[in-house]
Amino acid sequence: MRVAIAGAGLAGLSCAKYLTDAGHLPIVLESRDVLGGKVAAWKDKDGDWYETGLHIFFGAYPNILQLFKELNIEDRLQWKEHTMIFNQPENPGTYSRFDFPDLPAPVNGITAILRNNDMLTWPEKIRFGLGLIPAIVHGQKYVEEMDQYTFSEWMKKQNIPPRVEKEVFIAMAKALNFINPDELSATVVLTALNRFLQEKNGSKMAFLDGAPTERLCQPMVDYITERGGEVRLNAPVKEFLLNDDGTVRGFLIRGLHGAEDEILTADMYISAMPVDPLKRMLPKPWRTQEYFQKLDGLEGVPVINLHLWFDRKLTDIDHLLFSRSPLLSVYADMSNTCREYANPDRSMLELVLAPAKDWIKKSDQEIVEATLIELEKLFPNHFGGENPTKLLKSHVVKTPRSVYKATSGRQKYRPSQETPIANFFLTGDFTMQRYLASMEGAVLSGKLTAQAINRTQHSAISDRSSDGSQDVEIGTAVQSPVHPVLRAEI
Ligand SMILES: Cc1cc2nc3c(=O)[nH]c(=O)nc-3n(C[C@H](O)[C@H](O)[C@H](O)COP(=O)(O)OP(=O)(O)OC[C@H]3O[C@@H](n4cnc5c(N)ncnc54)[C@H](O)[C@@H]3O)c2cc1C
């Protein structure tokens, strides 16, 4: 089957990869001149990379890890020590760590929490542990039900002291969805805690060894094209063209630089676009349907990713850091954490600024200046004194609408990969899968969409066979209704 896919982010590429594995022919159309969507990266005139986001892979990402294995690029993940490191704002330049010992889960996580005495007192740890009991006893069902509360509301409901939120969960919420816990759905934090506590290496982190565009997306493109599929950059889908019965007749691709628009036809069509442009492109006849109306409940959250190159080494920490700064979320010295960005003499800090709603319209200069003021608190030894560090250059990447904003009550708006339109499917991190808005969620959604398409094809074939029509070649494929490589780990 020819399958047209709009969007070459991780979801679109993963979907295309799994469709090729099942013997289909995907044609991926990407509007921009760069692969990867929210993991896209660019090289500047000096040959230095800058990225849409600082990206961390977790041990609790089974589908991504399987994808790396299938692409034979597992060695590109640089695993770090099993720890979480937080800055201590009241003690500038110092850190507090949650070190996970080499013990089975959940003992390793509980030990990490109990051994950290900088951030939480014993009574706070006990209250927090007691508050988590319903999630432990009732599992994912309870976690899903808690979507009606923000994480702050859930903490209050569980009688957990407000200091626990201030010390740990503002940083965690900002890292998970670029918003504060008084907005973030309790489901998001509880899902992450569940994975981190239930899987021995769930919270273990890895950095990719270079730019995601080259080191992760390109191998997917090679895999797809070597098997007959296509990936086209600079091919923005302008409109979904419909048949009289409301099914898709074709994707209209906008002609760039004076070229004519082009119609691409296929057997099946997939949107792998983020939810915001998808909503704008919905054809009128679809808008009255409840499935598509629900998309109005989702919208992307703003976030800013900064890259700052300094004239010296600011730290030798080879890990992600939770800044616990009101302006910033997580950051890392990429000259330590990432092989391709390595530099023994100079730091390149990659930092996420969140929540970014008050900053997204400000100039790059204003954003960099505000960040440098925060860095004086994080690295007091290098910013004051007679010989302060010099900023050599910077890049600021703003994403006004990034992943869907996971405020409380959003789960019910997340669509299934199958739509009411027979030959049209959705994929993307916002579609329903249990890994929320993440790289793992995007890859898993791609796999689920490939599965859904395979199922549709096979049920169509069974219908035809029961009509007495013959299709020997495809009939053979029906013997394995779900292709083994499409089995998602969820
Ligand atoms: C700053 C930042 C930090 C992050 N950190 C992490 C992290 O540490 N760990 C983690 O797991 N996740 C992280 N994420 C989230 C992760 O990047 C996303 O969840 C994931 O990449 C989304 O993939 P996607 O394919 O669903 O969507 P996208 O990546 O948005 O892909 C959609 C694609 O569709 C294309 N498109 C749009 N309109 C059209 C059109 N009309 N025609 C054709 N193509 C179109 C877009 O250009 C884009 O390439 C982070 C995100 C950001 C922004």
XYZ file of N, CA, C and O in Angstrom, residues 78-139:
248
model
N 24.564 7.823 24.814
C 25.612 7.920 25.835
C 24.941 7.916 27.210
O 24.449 8.948 27.665
N 24.933 6.747 27.834
C 24.267 6.603 29.134
C 25.093 7.253 30.232
O 26.314 7.137 30.258
N 24.400 7.917 31.144
C 25.087 8.612 32.242
C 24.871 7.859 33.541
O 24.022 6.978 33.633
N 25.616 8.273 34.548
C 25.467 7.710 35.884
C 23.995 7.762 36.309
O 23.301 8.745 35.969
N 23.519 6.755 37.080
C 22.103 6.751 37.459
C 21.879 7.683 38.659
O 21.952 7.271 39.825
N 21.618 8.923 38.341
C 21.443 9.931 39.391
C 20.583 11.080 38.861
O 20.399 11.201 37.639
N 20.031 11.886 39.770
C 19.367 13.134 39.364
C 20.030 14.251 40.157
O 20.146 14.149 41.385
N 20.427 15.308 39.453
C 21.209 16.357 40.123
C 20.450 17.682 40.069
O 20.045 18.129 38.996
N 20.274 18.276 41.252
C 19.540 19.539 41.370
C 20.484 20.624 41.872
O 21.263 20.388 42.799
N 20.373 21.829 41.293
C 21.065 22.980 41.883
C 20.402 23.335 43.210
O 19.220 23.077 43.404
N 21.188 23.940 44.094
C 20.650 24.371 45.396
C 20.622 25.899 45.425
O 21.650 26.526 45.742
N 19.480 26.513 45.122
C 19.425 27.985 44.994
C 19.880 28.698 46.262
O 20.512 29.760 46.188
N 19.620 28.082 47.431
C 19.993 28.761 48.676
C 21.502 28.637 48.950
O 22.044 29.288 49.836
N 22.148 27.824 48.150
C 23.579 27.611 48.291
C 24.229 27.664 46.913
O 24.612 26.631 46.361
N 24.320 28.861 46.297
C 24.721 28.954 44.882
C 25.992 28.166 44.565
O 26.942 28.172 45.346
N 25.956 27.492 43.425
C 27.133 26.745 42.983
C 27.236 25.357 43.574
O 28.192 24.641 43.305
N 26.240 24.952 44.398
C 26.292 23.596 44.965
C 25.131 22.752 44.415
O 24.172 23.294 43.851
N 25.255 21.439 44.606
C 24.293 20.516 44.011
C 23.786 19.524 45.060
O 24.495 19.216 46.018
N 22.576 19.042 44.802
C 22.033 17.982 45.647
C 21.694 16.816 44.720
O 21.105 17.018 43.653
N 22.058 15.588 45.123
C 21.914 14.449 44.202
C 20.980 13.390 44.757
O 20.922 13.168 45.962
N 20.260 12.758 43.841
C 19.518 11.544 44.174
C 20.254 10.415 43.454
O 20.090 10.232 42.241
N 21.087 9.684 44.173
C 21.881 8.620 43.554
C 21.161 7.294 43.670
O 20.828 6.853 44.779
N 20.940 6.638 42.540
C 20.231 5.359 42.518
C 21.251 4.225 42.623
O 22.051 4.049 41.708
N 21.219 3.456 43.723
C 22.170 2.342 43.826
C 21.797 1.203 42.878
O 20.668 1.156 42.378
N 22.722 0.294 42.665
C 22.505 -0.821 41.735
C 21.675 -1.912 42.418
O 22.173 -2.992 42.730
N 20.426 -1.608 42.680
C 19.515 -2.543 43.357
C 18.233 -2.624 42.529
O 17.961 -1.741 41.728
N 17.432 -3.655 42.733
C 16.190 -3.744 41.947
C 15.229 -2.605 42.285
O 15.298 -2.037 43.376
N 14.314 -2.332 41.327
C 13.256 -1.336 41.587
C 12.188 -1.987 42.468
O 11.988 -3.192 42.382
N 11.515 -1.287 43.339
C 11.638 0.149 43.590
C 12.668 0.476 44.672
O 12.791 1.637 45.057
N 13.426 -0.561 45.131
C 14.352 -0.324 46.253
C 15.372 0.756 45.886
O 15.697 1.627 46.709
N 15.856 0.730 44.625
C 16.884 1.708 44.244
C 16.332 3.142 44.307
O 17.004 4.049 44.811
N 15.064 3.336 43.858
C 14.459 4.668 43.876
C 14.194 5.136 45.292
O 14.469 6.293 45.640
N 13.657 4.224 46.092
C 13.340 4.593 47.488
C 14.634 4.941 48.230
O 14.717 5.942 48.943
N 15.677 4.150 47.980
C 16.975 4.436 48.624
C 17.492 5.815 48.195
O 17.987 6.588 49.023
N 17.338 6.108 46.894
C 17.823 7.419 46.391
C 17.108 8.556 47.119
O 17.733 9.544 47.513
N 15.796 8.393 47.310
C 15.021 9.464 47.973
C 15.395 9.534 49.456
O 15.647 10.613 50.001
N 15.488 8.364 50.101
C 15.757 8.369 51.550
C 17.152 8.915 51.868
O 17.356 9.569 52.886
N 18.105 8.639 50.954
C 19.489 9.075 51.244
C 19.697 10.574 51.020
O 20.702 11.131 51.444
N 18.769 11.217 50.280
C 18.959 12.654 50.033
C 18.348 13.441 51.185
O 17.128 13.448 51.371
N 19.207 14.116 51.936
C 18.702 14.886 53.079
C 18.837 16.394 52.880
O 18.533 17.172 53.771
N 19.299 16.822 51.671
C 19.453 18.262 51.434
C 18.119 18.903 51.116
O 17.863 20.040 51.484
N 17.275 18.161 50.405
C 16.088 18.813 49.839
C 14.822 18.552 50.649
O 13.969 19.418 50.729
N 14.678 17.366 51.193
C 13.461 17.043 51.936
C 13.806 16.538 53.333
O 14.799 15.812 53.503
N 12.947 16.913 54.291
C 13.141 16.402 55.655
C 12.506 15.008 55.743
O 11.700 14.641 54.877
N 12.804 14.270 56.806
C 12.199 12.943 56.976
C 10.680 13.001 57.017
O 10.020 12.231 56.317
N 10.072 13.922 57.827
C 8.595 13.978 57.820
C 8.032 14.267 56.421
O 7.007 13.715 56.042
N 8.723 15.105 55.643
C 8.236 15.400 54.282
C 8.302 14.156 53.397
O 7.387 13.870 52.624
N 9.388 13.397 53.548
C 9.526 12.170 52.742
C 8.430 11.184 53.106
O 7.838 10.539 52.243
N 8.143 11.081 54.410
C 7.121 10.130 54.859
C 5.751 10.553 54.332
O 5.009 9.748 53.766
N 5.449 11.851 54.423
C 4.143 12.333 53.948
C 4.017 12.094 52.442
O 2.967 11.707 51.938
N 5.108 12.313 51.737
C 5.072 12.115 50.288
C 4.867 10.625 49.964
O 4.026 10.264 49.130
N 5.597 9.770 50.676
C 5.462 8.311 50.479
C 4.026 7.860 50.733
O 3.451 7.105 49.944
N 3.424 8.376 51.818
C 2.042 7.994 52.138
C 1.082 8.488 51.046
O 0.150 7.781 50.646
N 1.360 9.699 50.551
C 0.506 10.279 49.499
C 0.522 9.439 48.225
O -0.453 9.396 47.476
N 1.637 8.755 48.002
C 1.773 7.960 46.765
C 1.090 6.596 46.853
O 0.949 5.909 45.832
N 0.677 6.198 48.060
C 0.145 4.838 48.242
C -1.001 4.497 47.264
O -0.963 3.453 46.613
N -2.011 5.390 47.090
C -3.082 5.026 46.145
C -2.557 4.751 44.732
O -3.050 3.850 44.046
N -1.556 5.520 44.316
C -1.003 5.311 42.962
C -0.309 3.954 42.891
O -0.389 3.250 41.879
N 0.358 3.572 43.985
C 1.070 2.293 44.003
C 0.048 1.146 44.028
O 0.165 0.176 43.277
N -0.994 1.306 44.871
C -1.976 0.219 45.033
C -2.857 0.080 43.790
O -3.059 -1.012 43.273
N -3.375 1.213 43.284
C -4.356 1.125 42.189
C -3.733 1.291 40.806
O -4.427 1.151 39.801
N -2.452 1.612 40.721
C -1.732 1.634 39.442
C -2.244 2.665 38.446
O -2.767 3.720 38.814
